[in-house]
Amino acid sequence: MAMTMPSEPRTPAIASRLPEVGTTVFSVMSALAQQHGAVNLGQGFPDFDCVPALVDHVQAAMREGLNQYPPMTGVAPLREAIATKVARLYGHAYHPETEVTVTAGATQGILTAVLALVHPGDEVIVLDPCYDSYVPAIHLAGATAVRVPVNAQTQRPDFAALATALKPSTRALIINTPHNPTGMVWTAEERQQLADLLRPTDVLLLSDEVYEHMVFDGRSHISASGHAELAARSVVISSFGKTFHVTGWKVGYVVAPAPLMTEFRKVHQFNVFTVNTPMQHGLARFMADASQADTLSAFYQRKRDLFRTGLAQTRFKLLPCEGSYFQCVEYGAISDLPDDDFCRWLTTEVGVAAIPLSAFHATRPATPLVRFCFAKKDETLNAALVRLARL
Ligand code: PMP
Ligand code: GLN
């Protein structure tokens, strides 16, 4: 019998599941900022720490021996704290047993929701621009992403365009308020328009509300869970990373009506199964003081105002910022470079890292825009402003 000779070990060639995707722009820009010692206003994370009490609670939980697998859905005290918070702020009572699940950050919540609820061949609508994980999540589910641009004049949801995009094959719509990167915050009227639009359909709503506690100038966060009709068809996603300045802990949550949550959990249990125990207990104990997140809007509004006042002295043109911790600016008066080249130049030559808006669009926007993150110490923002004022 002929024997095949051993040859050089060979990794089989594979077709990519995400051929259009590289490393995310956030990782790329943070690495470039570090390499060049630039002030990093690119990737969205605070450069200050969480309050010590939160770390104390986590540490206490570890020392108490709360270090083994928690329930698949999340520890009961945290699910209860989440349900209590959502009921208090938005008036919808989710059942902590059947309608709340703790996730490994919002990213896992979004991917798991899409994989659980969307079938191959379905269409999922996203608003353009949108956060960079949505379209790959839709593609991994074998579905088609339909990008509906926001209104070019107002930069707000375009309900006429959404109505045109809705088809029998539309399974879901993903929205995000407050919005990354534009800082746009949905109004109650817009939420009502959305409810009216979806009423005759079976379209699910995935509402990414990770910046729910950062809304400015007296606005309120308009949650899908705060509208009974929308809540019945919605999966609402949030993140403790944003709210408590602990992006590296990667803990978030999803709330949804029980029939949707049942399907979500089927995927969740084979995706991560569950999320680390001591962080969950620490967060639950911290949230027992109900007011923890209530001052966040004022905290970030002051930073937004400091940063905007400084930018007003530069040649950047400010766009509105109603919420989130991002400020978008137009740089046409400074450079003709495309936005990704401009961000590289700004990082390597000026020493301030930013994110190109094209990362959130299907095609490069006509207006040259970049995004700065102002979740930074005042001294960091001031150091960046000194450099930006030279342009
Ligand atoms: N959605 C949006 C709009 C975000 O900006 C982010 C992260 N910045 C996420 C989801 C992911 O959040 P997490 O870090 O909790 O996974
Ligand atoms: N969501 C953060 C941002 O928009 C980054 C998170 C990430 O790096 N994936 O900057």
Tab-separated table of C-alpha atoms and ligand atoms in Angstrom:
chain	number	residue	atom	x	y	z
A	1	MET	CA	0.000	0.000	0.000
A	2	ALA	CA	1.396	3.408	-0.986
A	3	MET	CA	2.178	5.584	1.957
A	4	THR	CA	2.026	9.363	1.745
A	5	MET	CA	5.229	10.953	2.944
A	6	PRO	CA	4.941	13.471	5.777
A	7	SER	CA	5.324	16.948	4.358
A	8	GLU	CA	5.755	20.382	5.914
A	9	PRO	CA	2.917	21.048	8.378
A	10	ARG	CA	0.329	23.082	6.499
A	11	THR	CA	-2.551	25.195	7.779
A	12	PRO	CA	-5.521	24.664	5.461
A	13	ALA	CA	-6.696	27.713	3.537
A	14	ILE	CA	-10.039	28.999	4.799
A	15	ALA	CA	-12.661	31.337	3.423
A	16	SER	CA	-13.161	34.225	5.863
A	17	ARG	CA	-16.528	34.552	7.624
A	18	LEU	CA	-15.876	38.316	7.712
A	19	PRO	CA	-13.803	39.048	4.609
A	20	GLU	CA	-14.396	42.813	4.775
A	21	VAL	CA	-13.232	43.135	8.385
A	22	GLY	CA	-9.777	43.926	9.772
A	23	THR	CA	-8.704	44.886	13.308
A	24	THR	CA	-11.123	47.474	14.725
A	25	VAL	CA	-10.160	51.113	14.274
A	26	PHE	CA	-10.309	51.565	18.070
A	27	SER	CA	-7.510	49.039	18.656
A	28	VAL	CA	-5.493	50.417	15.739
A	29	MET	CA	-5.700	54.031	16.923
A	30	SER	CA	-4.964	53.182	20.573
A	31	ALA	CA	-1.843	51.268	19.506
A	32	LEU	CA	-0.731	54.183	17.300
A	33	ALA	CA	-1.370	56.663	20.132
A	34	GLN	CA	0.705	54.581	22.512
A	35	GLN	CA	3.520	54.158	19.997
A	36	HIS	CA	3.736	57.932	19.434
A	37	GLY	CA	3.011	59.090	22.982
A	38	ALA	CA	-0.119	60.896	21.741
A	39	VAL	CA	-2.965	62.066	23.978
A	40	ASN	CA	-5.527	59.340	23.316
A	41	LEU	CA	-8.936	60.851	22.598
A	42	GLY	CA	-9.639	58.011	20.154
A	43	GLN	CA	-10.954	54.787	21.691
A	44	GLY	CA	-13.858	55.444	24.055
A	45	PHE	CA	-12.730	54.758	27.628
A	46	PRO	CA	-12.099	56.918	30.700
A	47	ASP	CA	-8.489	57.645	31.714
A	48	PHE	CA	-9.638	57.957	35.344
A	49	ASP	CA	-10.569	55.225	37.781
A	50	CYS	CA	-13.910	54.076	39.136
A	51	VAL	CA	-14.848	55.020	42.700
A	52	PRO	CA	-12.931	52.936	45.292
A	53	ALA	CA	-16.165	51.600	46.853
A	54	LEU	CA	-16.871	49.589	43.712
A	55	VAL	CA	-13.465	47.900	43.835
A	56	ASP	CA	-13.971	47.274	47.579
A	57	HIS	CA	-17.250	45.484	46.887
A	58	VAL	CA	-15.636	43.263	44.236
A	59	GLN	CA	-12.698	42.503	46.490
A	60	ALA	CA	-15.043	41.645	49.371
A	61	ALA	CA	-16.976	39.265	47.131
A	62	MET	CA	-13.735	37.519	46.120
A	63	ARG	CA	-12.633	37.182	49.748
A	64	GLU	CA	-16.033	35.793	50.686
A	65	GLY	CA	-15.325	32.983	48.253
A	66	LEU	CA	-17.770	34.054	45.559
A	67	ASN	CA	-15.437	32.747	42.897
A	68	GLN	CA	-17.210	29.826	41.221
A	69	TYR	CA	-19.649	29.769	38.327
A	70	PRO	CA	-22.663	31.978	38.894
A	71	PRO	CA	-26.061	31.059	37.418
A	72	MET	CA	-26.039	31.122	33.619
A	73	THR	CA	-28.295	34.193	33.568
A	74	GLY	CA	-26.266	36.210	36.102
A	75	VAL	CA	-26.335	36.389	39.906
A	76	ALA	CA	-29.793	37.079	41.341
A	77	PRO	CA	-28.880	40.274	43.255
A	78	LEU	CA	-27.514	41.880	40.068
A	79	ARG	CA	-30.500	40.863	37.940
A	80	GLU	CA	-32.746	42.286	40.661
A	81	ALA	CA	-30.716	45.522	40.831
A	82	ILE	CA	-30.986	45.885	37.032
A	83	ALA	CA	-34.751	45.276	37.045
A	84	THR	CA	-35.184	47.776	39.900
A	85	LYS	CA	-33.137	50.412	38.082
A	86	VAL	CA	-34.976	50.017	34.781
A	87	ALA	CA	-38.355	50.161	36.555
A	88	ARG	CA	-37.309	53.261	38.521
A	89	LEU	CA	-35.958	55.179	35.535
A	90	TYR	CA	-38.092	54.015	32.610
A	91	GLY	CA	-41.192	52.566	34.274
A	92	HIS	CA	-41.098	49.071	32.788
A	93	ALA	CA	-41.047	46.056	35.114
A	94	TYR	CA	-38.833	43.298	33.693
A	95	HIS	CA	-38.953	40.056	35.660
A	96	PRO	CA	-35.438	39.414	37.035
A	97	GLU	CA	-35.865	35.630	36.653
A	98	THR	CA	-37.011	35.508	33.054
A	99	GLU	CA	-36.324	38.880	31.442
A	100	VAL	CA	-32.870	40.055	32.567
A	101	THR	CA	-29.497	38.502	31.612
A	102	VAL	CA	-26.015	39.660	32.569
A	103	THR	CA	-23.606	39.694	29.609
A	104	ALA	CA	-19.878	40.031	29.000
A	105	GLY	CA	-20.300	43.680	28.025
A	106	ALA	CA	-22.724	45.124	25.527
A	107	THR	CA	-20.720	43.700	22.616
A	108	GLN	CA	-21.596	40.145	23.607
A	109	GLY	CA	-25.177	41.195	24.300
A	110	ILE	CA	-25.528	42.591	20.787
A	111	LEU	CA	-23.880	39.631	19.029
A	112	THR	CA	-25.827	37.087	21.074
A	113	ALA	CA	-29.127	38.894	20.457
A	114	VAL	CA	-28.501	38.955	16.710
A	115	LEU	CA	-27.402	35.298	16.569
A	116	ALA	CA	-30.409	34.238	18.654
A	117	LEU	CA	-33.115	36.206	16.869
A	118	VAL	CA	-31.994	36.620	13.261
A	119	HIS	CA	-31.995	33.836	10.668
A	120	PRO	CA	-29.898	33.429	7.523
A	121	GLY	CA	-31.552	35.339	4.683
A	122	ASP	CA	-33.255	37.878	6.991
A	123	GLU	CA	-32.631	41.592	6.650
A	124	VAL	CA	-31.603	43.752	9.599
A	125	ILE	CA	-31.777	47.533	9.355
A	126	VAL	CA	-29.121	49.724	10.952
A	127	LEU	CA	-28.939	53.498	10.856
A	128	ASP	CA	-25.859	54.868	9.095
A	129	PRO	CA	-23.579	55.877	10.825
A	130	CYS	CA	-23.555	53.087	13.418
A	131	TYR	CA	-21.290	51.354	15.911
A	132	ASP	CA	-18.815	49.061	14.212
A	133	SER	CA	-19.941	45.745	15.733
A	134	TYR	CA	-23.498	45.746	14.340
A	135	VAL	CA	-22.873	44.891	10.700
A	136	PRO	CA	-20.357	42.071	11.399
A	137	ALA	CA	-22.847	40.593	13.925
A	138	ILE	CA	-25.552	40.612	11.243
A	139	HIS	CA	-23.196	38.981	8.743
A	140	LEU	CA	-22.221	36.266	11.243
A	141	ALA	CA	-25.930	35.431	11.526
A	142	GLY	CA	-26.004	34.957	7.733
A	143	ALA	CA	-28.324	37.929	7.356
A	144	THR	CA	-28.142	41.070	5.240
A	145	ALA	CA	-27.444	44.463	6.806
A	146	VAL	CA	-29.498	47.287	5.313
A	147	ARG	CA	-27.963	50.673	6.125
A	148	VAL	CA	-30.437	53.537	6.259
A	149	PRO	CA	-28.622	56.904	6.399
A	150	VAL	CA	-29.772	59.481	8.932
A	151	ASN	CA	-31.364	62.602	7.442
A	152	ALA	CA	-28.512	64.504	5.758
A	153	GLN	CA	-29.733	67.917	6.976
A	154	THR	CA	-30.777	67.144	10.538
A	155	GLN	CA	-28.505	64.124	11.165
A	156	ARG	CA	-31.536	62.513	12.877
A	157	PRO	CA	-33.430	59.276	12.112
A	158	ASP	CA	-35.111	59.463	8.709
A	159	PHE	CA	-38.517	57.833	9.175
A	160	ALA	CA	-39.475	58.092	5.505
A	161	ALA	CA	-36.302	56.224	4.539
A	162	LEU	CA	-36.912	53.668	7.294
A	163	ALA	CA	-40.462	53.098	6.033
A	164	THR	CA	-39.081	52.420	2.542
A	165	ALA	CA	-36.450	50.013	3.903
A	166	LEU	CA	-38.957	47.896	5.873
A	167	LYS	CA	-39.802	44.717	3.964
A	168	PRO	CA	-41.400	41.351	4.765
A	169	SER	CA	-37.838	39.997	5.078
A	170	THR	CA	-36.893	42.603	7.730
A	171	ARG	CA	-36.380	40.755	11.014
A	172	ALA	CA	-34.923	43.524	13.179
A	173	LEU	CA	-33.858	47.140	13.456
A	174	ILE	CA	-30.863	48.186	15.548
A	175	ILE	CA	-30.866	51.667	17.082
A	176	ASN	CA	-28.494	53.417	19.487
A	177	THR	CA	-29.298	56.314	21.806
A	178	PRO	CA	-27.362	58.291	22.996
A	179	HIS	CA	-25.488	57.721	19.788
A	180	ASN	CA	-21.907	56.717	19.177
A	181	PRO	CA	-20.337	58.574	17.352
A	182	THR	CA	-22.664	61.560	16.783
A	183	GLY	CA	-23.923	62.166	20.338
A	184	MET	CA	-27.487	62.356	19.014
A	185	VAL	CA	-30.197	61.544	21.588
A	186	TRP	CA	-33.607	60.264	20.480
A	187	THR	CA	-36.603	62.388	21.473
A	188	ALA	CA	-39.873	61.013	22.875
A	189	GLU	CA	-41.550	62.098	19.619
A	190	GLU	CA	-39.065	60.117	17.549
A	191	ARG	CA	-39.607	57.063	19.732
A	192	GLN	CA	-43.364	57.431	19.156
A	193	GLN	CA	-42.770	57.721	15.394
A	194	LEU	CA	-40.773	54.500	15.551
A	195	ALA	CA	-43.548	52.738	17.473
A	196	ASP	CA	-46.064	53.898	14.841
A	197	LEU	CA	-43.802	52.699	12.040
A	198	LEU	CA	-43.215	49.246	13.521
A	199	ARG	CA	-46.816	48.662	14.715
A	200	PRO	CA	-48.041	46.827	11.580
A	201	THR	CA	-44.849	44.724	11.388
A	202	ASP	CA	-43.212	41.848	13.272
A	203	VAL	CA	-39.859	43.626	13.272
A	204	LEU	CA	-37.825	43.306	16.488
A	205	LEU	CA	-36.023	46.309	17.927
A	206	LEU	CA	-32.488	45.971	19.299
A	207	SER	CA	-31.872	49.132	21.284
A	208	ASP	CA	-28.257	49.811	22.245
A	209	GLU	CA	-28.448	52.142	25.238
A	210	VAL	CA	-24.918	51.861	26.670
A	211	TYR	CA	-24.679	55.666	27.125
A	212	GLU	CA	-28.097	55.872	28.859
A	213	HIS	CA	-26.678	57.834	31.822
A	214	MET	CA	-24.964	60.521	29.695
A	215	VAL	CA	-27.582	62.958	28.378
A	216	PHE	CA	-27.058	66.699	28.484
A	217	ASP	CA	-28.797	70.087	28.728
A	218	GLY	CA	-31.803	68.786	30.654
A	219	ARG	CA	-32.639	65.994	28.193
A	220	SER	CA	-33.874	62.594	29.352
A	221	HIS	CA	-32.717	59.262	28.046
A	222	ILE	CA	-35.487	57.886	25.858
A	223	SER	CA	-35.369	54.137	26.392
A	224	ALA	CA	-37.204	51.593	24.265
A	225	SER	CA	-38.144	49.998	27.578
A	226	GLY	CA	-40.009	53.190	28.537
A	227	HIS	CA	-42.586	52.706	25.743
A	228	ALA	CA	-44.869	49.747	26.471
A	229	GLU	CA	-45.573	48.944	22.828
A	230	LEU	CA	-41.914	49.099	21.795
A	231	ALA	CA	-40.736	47.255	24.917
A	232	ALA	CA	-42.869	44.283	23.862
A	233	ARG	CA	-40.727	43.854	20.723
A	234	SER	CA	-37.395	45.108	22.078
A	235	VAL	CA	-34.110	43.768	23.332
A	236	VAL	CA	-32.465	46.582	25.307
A	237	ILE	CA	-28.712	46.420	25.831
A	238	SER	CA	-26.555	48.374	28.288
A	239	SER	CA	-23.047	48.305	29.757
A	240	PHE	CA	-21.674	48.839	33.263
A	241	GLY	CA	-18.339	49.652	31.633
A	242	LYS	CA	-19.687	53.016	30.483
A	243	THR	CA	-21.781	53.814	33.538
A	244	PHE	CA	-19.251	53.036	36.267
A	245	HIS	CA	-15.940	53.830	34.457
A	246	VAL	CA	-14.926	50.153	34.220
A	247	THR	CA	-14.808	49.398	30.488
A	248	GLY	CA	-12.181	46.704	31.095
A	249	TRP	CA	-14.450	44.647	33.328
A	250	LYS	CA	-16.655	43.851	30.337
A	251	VAL	CA	-19.951	43.436	32.176
A	252	GLY	CA	-23.261	44.548	30.713
A	253	TYR	CA	-26.822	43.340	30.490
A	254	VAL	CA	-29.772	42.679	28.250
A	255	VAL	CA	-33.465	43.065	29.129
A	256	ALA	CA	-36.256	41.710	26.924
A	257	PRO	CA	-39.721	40.139	27.161
A	258	ALA	CA	-39.555	36.492	28.300
A	259	PRO	CA	-40.143	34.855	24.874
A	260	LEU	CA	-37.245	36.825	23.358
A	261	MET	CA	-35.071	36.293	26.430
A	262	THR	CA	-35.641	32.518	26.277
A	263	GLU	CA	-34.112	32.474	22.796
A	264	PHE	CA	-31.352	34.891	23.829
A	265	ARG	CA	-30.332	32.581	26.674
A	266	LYS	CA	-30.187	29.519	24.415
A	267	VAL	CA	-27.328	31.192	22.552
A	268	HIS	CA	-25.825	32.932	25.594
A	269	GLN	CA	-25.306	29.620	27.419
A	270	PHE	CA	-23.131	28.289	24.596
A	271	ASN	CA	-21.539	31.633	23.808
A	272	VAL	CA	-20.041	32.581	27.206
A	273	PHE	CA	-22.345	30.496	29.459
A	274	THR	CA	-22.028	33.194	32.146
A	275	VAL	CA	-20.080	36.227	33.354
A	276	ASN	CA	-17.479	36.421	36.145
A	277	THR	CA	-18.989	36.116	39.619
A	278	PRO	CA	-17.196	38.636	41.894
A	279	MET	CA	-17.708	41.557	39.490
A	280	GLN	CA	-21.417	40.762	39.387
A	281	HIS	CA	-21.745	40.722	43.179
A	282	GLY	CA	-19.636	43.879	43.466
A	283	LEU	CA	-21.829	45.703	40.953
A	284	ALA	CA	-25.011	44.511	42.674
A	285	ARG	CA	-23.854	45.754	46.080
A	286	PHE	CA	-22.722	49.055	44.592
A	287	MET	CA	-26.076	49.522	42.869
A	288	ALA	CA	-27.893	49.032	46.163
A	289	ASP	CA	-27.220	52.749	46.564
A	290	ALA	CA	-29.744	53.686	43.906
A	291	SER	CA	-28.268	57.090	43.119
A	292	GLN	CA	-24.922	55.815	41.785
A	293	ALA	CA	-25.521	56.673	38.129
A	294	ASP	CA	-27.752	59.693	38.625
A	295	THR	CA	-24.971	62.282	38.652
A	296	LEU	CA	-23.184	60.959	35.577
A	297	SER	CA	-24.884	63.282	33.090
A	298	ALA	CA	-23.793	66.361	35.071
A	299	PHE	CA	-20.268	64.930	35.427
A	300	TYR	CA	-19.890	64.418	31.683
A	301	GLN	CA	-21.735	67.600	30.718
A	302	ARG	CA	-19.057	69.584	32.552
A	303	LYS	CA	-16.340	67.729	30.630
A	304	ARG	CA	-18.186	68.221	27.351
A	305	ASP	CA	-18.437	71.957	28.030
A	306	LEU	CA	-14.779	72.269	28.994
A	307	PHE	CA	-13.757	70.452	25.826
A	308	ARG	CA	-16.164	72.352	23.548
A	309	THR	CA	-15.085	75.715	24.970
A	310	GLY	CA	-11.487	74.827	24.174
A	311	LEU	CA	-12.292	73.504	20.701
A	312	ALA	CA	-14.208	76.696	19.909
A	313	GLN	CA	-10.797	78.450	20.005
A	314	THR	CA	-9.424	76.122	17.286
A	315	ARG	CA	-10.120	75.758	13.575
A	316	PHE	CA	-12.212	72.627	14.141
A	317	LYS	CA	-15.950	73.113	13.605
A	318	LEU	CA	-18.053	71.662	16.422
A	319	LEU	CA	-21.054	69.429	15.759
A	320	PRO	CA	-23.836	69.149	18.376
A	321	CYS	CA	-23.331	66.756	21.301
A	322	GLU	CA	-26.570	65.911	23.131
A	323	GLY	CA	-25.286	62.822	24.953
A	324	SER	CA	-22.611	60.039	25.073
A	325	TYR	CA	-18.960	60.918	25.736
A	326	PHE	CA	-18.073	61.715	22.152
A	327	GLN	CA	-17.629	65.017	20.340
A	328	CYS	CA	-17.515	65.087	16.530
A	329	VAL	CA	-15.754	67.895	14.666
A	330	GLU	CA	-15.292	68.946	11.055
A	331	TYR	CA	-11.677	69.582	10.073
A	332	GLY	CA	-12.043	70.891	6.482
A	333	ALA	CA	-10.438	74.243	7.425
A	334	ILE	CA	-7.303	72.411	8.621
A	335	SER	CA	-6.648	69.642	6.098
A	336	ASP	CA	-7.750	68.037	2.826
A	337	LEU	CA	-6.701	64.558	3.943
A	338	PRO	CA	-9.307	61.757	4.024
A	339	ASP	CA	-10.433	61.145	7.618
A	340	ASP	CA	-8.381	58.002	8.293
A	341	ASP	CA	-5.190	59.646	6.988
A	342	PHE	CA	-6.035	62.781	8.935
A	343	CYS	CA	-6.383	60.746	12.166
A	344	ARG	CA	-3.031	59.057	11.573
A	345	TRP	CA	-1.422	62.441	10.908
A	346	LEU	CA	-3.088	63.989	13.957
A	347	THR	CA	-1.816	61.125	16.128
A	348	THR	CA	1.726	60.907	14.819
A	349	GLU	CA	2.465	64.587	14.042
A	350	VAL	CA	0.224	66.571	16.396
A	351	GLY	CA	0.063	64.078	19.252
A	352	VAL	CA	-3.704	63.714	19.630
A	353	ALA	CA	-5.510	60.507	18.635
A	354	ALA	CA	-9.048	60.632	17.192
A	355	ILE	CA	-11.353	58.218	15.347
A	356	PRO	CA	-12.312	58.758	11.666
A	357	LEU	CA	-16.069	58.900	11.128
A	358	SER	CA	-15.759	56.645	8.086
A	359	ALA	CA	-15.355	53.750	10.556
A	360	PHE	CA	-19.075	54.109	11.301
A	361	HIS	CA	-20.292	54.526	7.708
A	362	ALA	CA	-20.641	52.270	4.680
A	363	THR	CA	-18.853	54.900	2.589
A	364	ARG	CA	-16.710	57.865	3.598
A	365	PRO	CA	-18.990	60.791	4.533
A	366	ALA	CA	-18.845	63.850	2.231
A	367	THR	CA	-18.031	66.125	5.183
A	368	PRO	CA	-14.613	65.365	6.705
A	369	LEU	CA	-15.309	64.466	10.338
A	370	VAL	CA	-13.486	62.925	13.271
A	371	ARG	CA	-14.610	61.847	16.743
A	372	PHE	CA	-12.928	62.783	20.023
A	373	CYS	CA	-13.679	61.050	23.351
A	374	PHE	CA	-13.950	63.468	26.279
A	375	ALA	CA	-14.154	60.812	29.034
A	376	LYS	CA	-10.773	62.040	30.213
A	377	LYS	CA	-9.223	63.896	33.147
A	378	ASP	CA	-9.416	67.674	32.727
A	379	GLU	CA	-5.623	67.759	32.458
A	380	THR	CA	-5.760	65.267	29.571
A	381	LEU	CA	-8.391	67.337	27.757
A	382	ASN	CA	-6.388	70.528	28.355
A	383	ALA	CA	-3.180	68.903	27.076
A	384	ALA	CA	-4.997	67.840	23.897
A	385	LEU	CA	-6.536	71.301	23.463
A	386	VAL	CA	-3.094	72.979	23.625
A	387	ARG	CA	-1.946	70.764	20.759
A	388	LEU	CA	-5.137	71.175	18.738
A	389	ALA	CA	-5.000	74.988	19.105
A	390	ARG	CA	-1.719	74.994	17.145
A	391	LEU	CA	-3.450	73.770	13.977
B	1	PMP	N1	-22.359	49.871	21.818
B	1	PMP	C1	-21.821	51.077	21.688
B	1	PMP	C2	-22.597	52.144	20.985
B	1	PMP	C3	-20.545	51.338	22.183
B	1	PMP	O1	-19.993	52.548	22.030
B	1	PMP	C4	-19.835	50.307	22.833
B	1	PMP	C5	-18.438	50.470	23.380
B	1	PMP	N2	-17.914	51.650	23.448
B	1	PMP	C6	-20.451	49.068	22.960
B	1	PMP	C7	-21.698	48.878	22.437
B	1	PMP	C8	-19.754	47.929	23.639
B	1	PMP	O2	-19.774	48.013	25.015
B	1	PMP	P1	-18.973	46.970	25.936
B	1	PMP	O3	-17.623	47.536	26.148
B	1	PMP	O4	-19.774	46.892	27.194
B	1	PMP	O5	-18.929	45.680	25.217
B	2	GLN	N1	-16.946	51.481	21.971
B	2	GLN	C1	-15.664	52.120	22.143
B	2	GLN	C2	-15.567	53.284	21.174
B	2	GLN	O1	-16.473	53.560	20.432
B	2	GLN	C3	-14.534	51.191	21.869
B	2	GLN	C4	-14.724	49.779	22.233
B	2	GLN	C5	-13.767	48.923	21.452
B	2	GLN	O2	-12.592	49.214	21.403
B	2	GLN	N2	-14.282	47.924	20.839
B	2	GLN	O3	-14.556	53.918	21.164
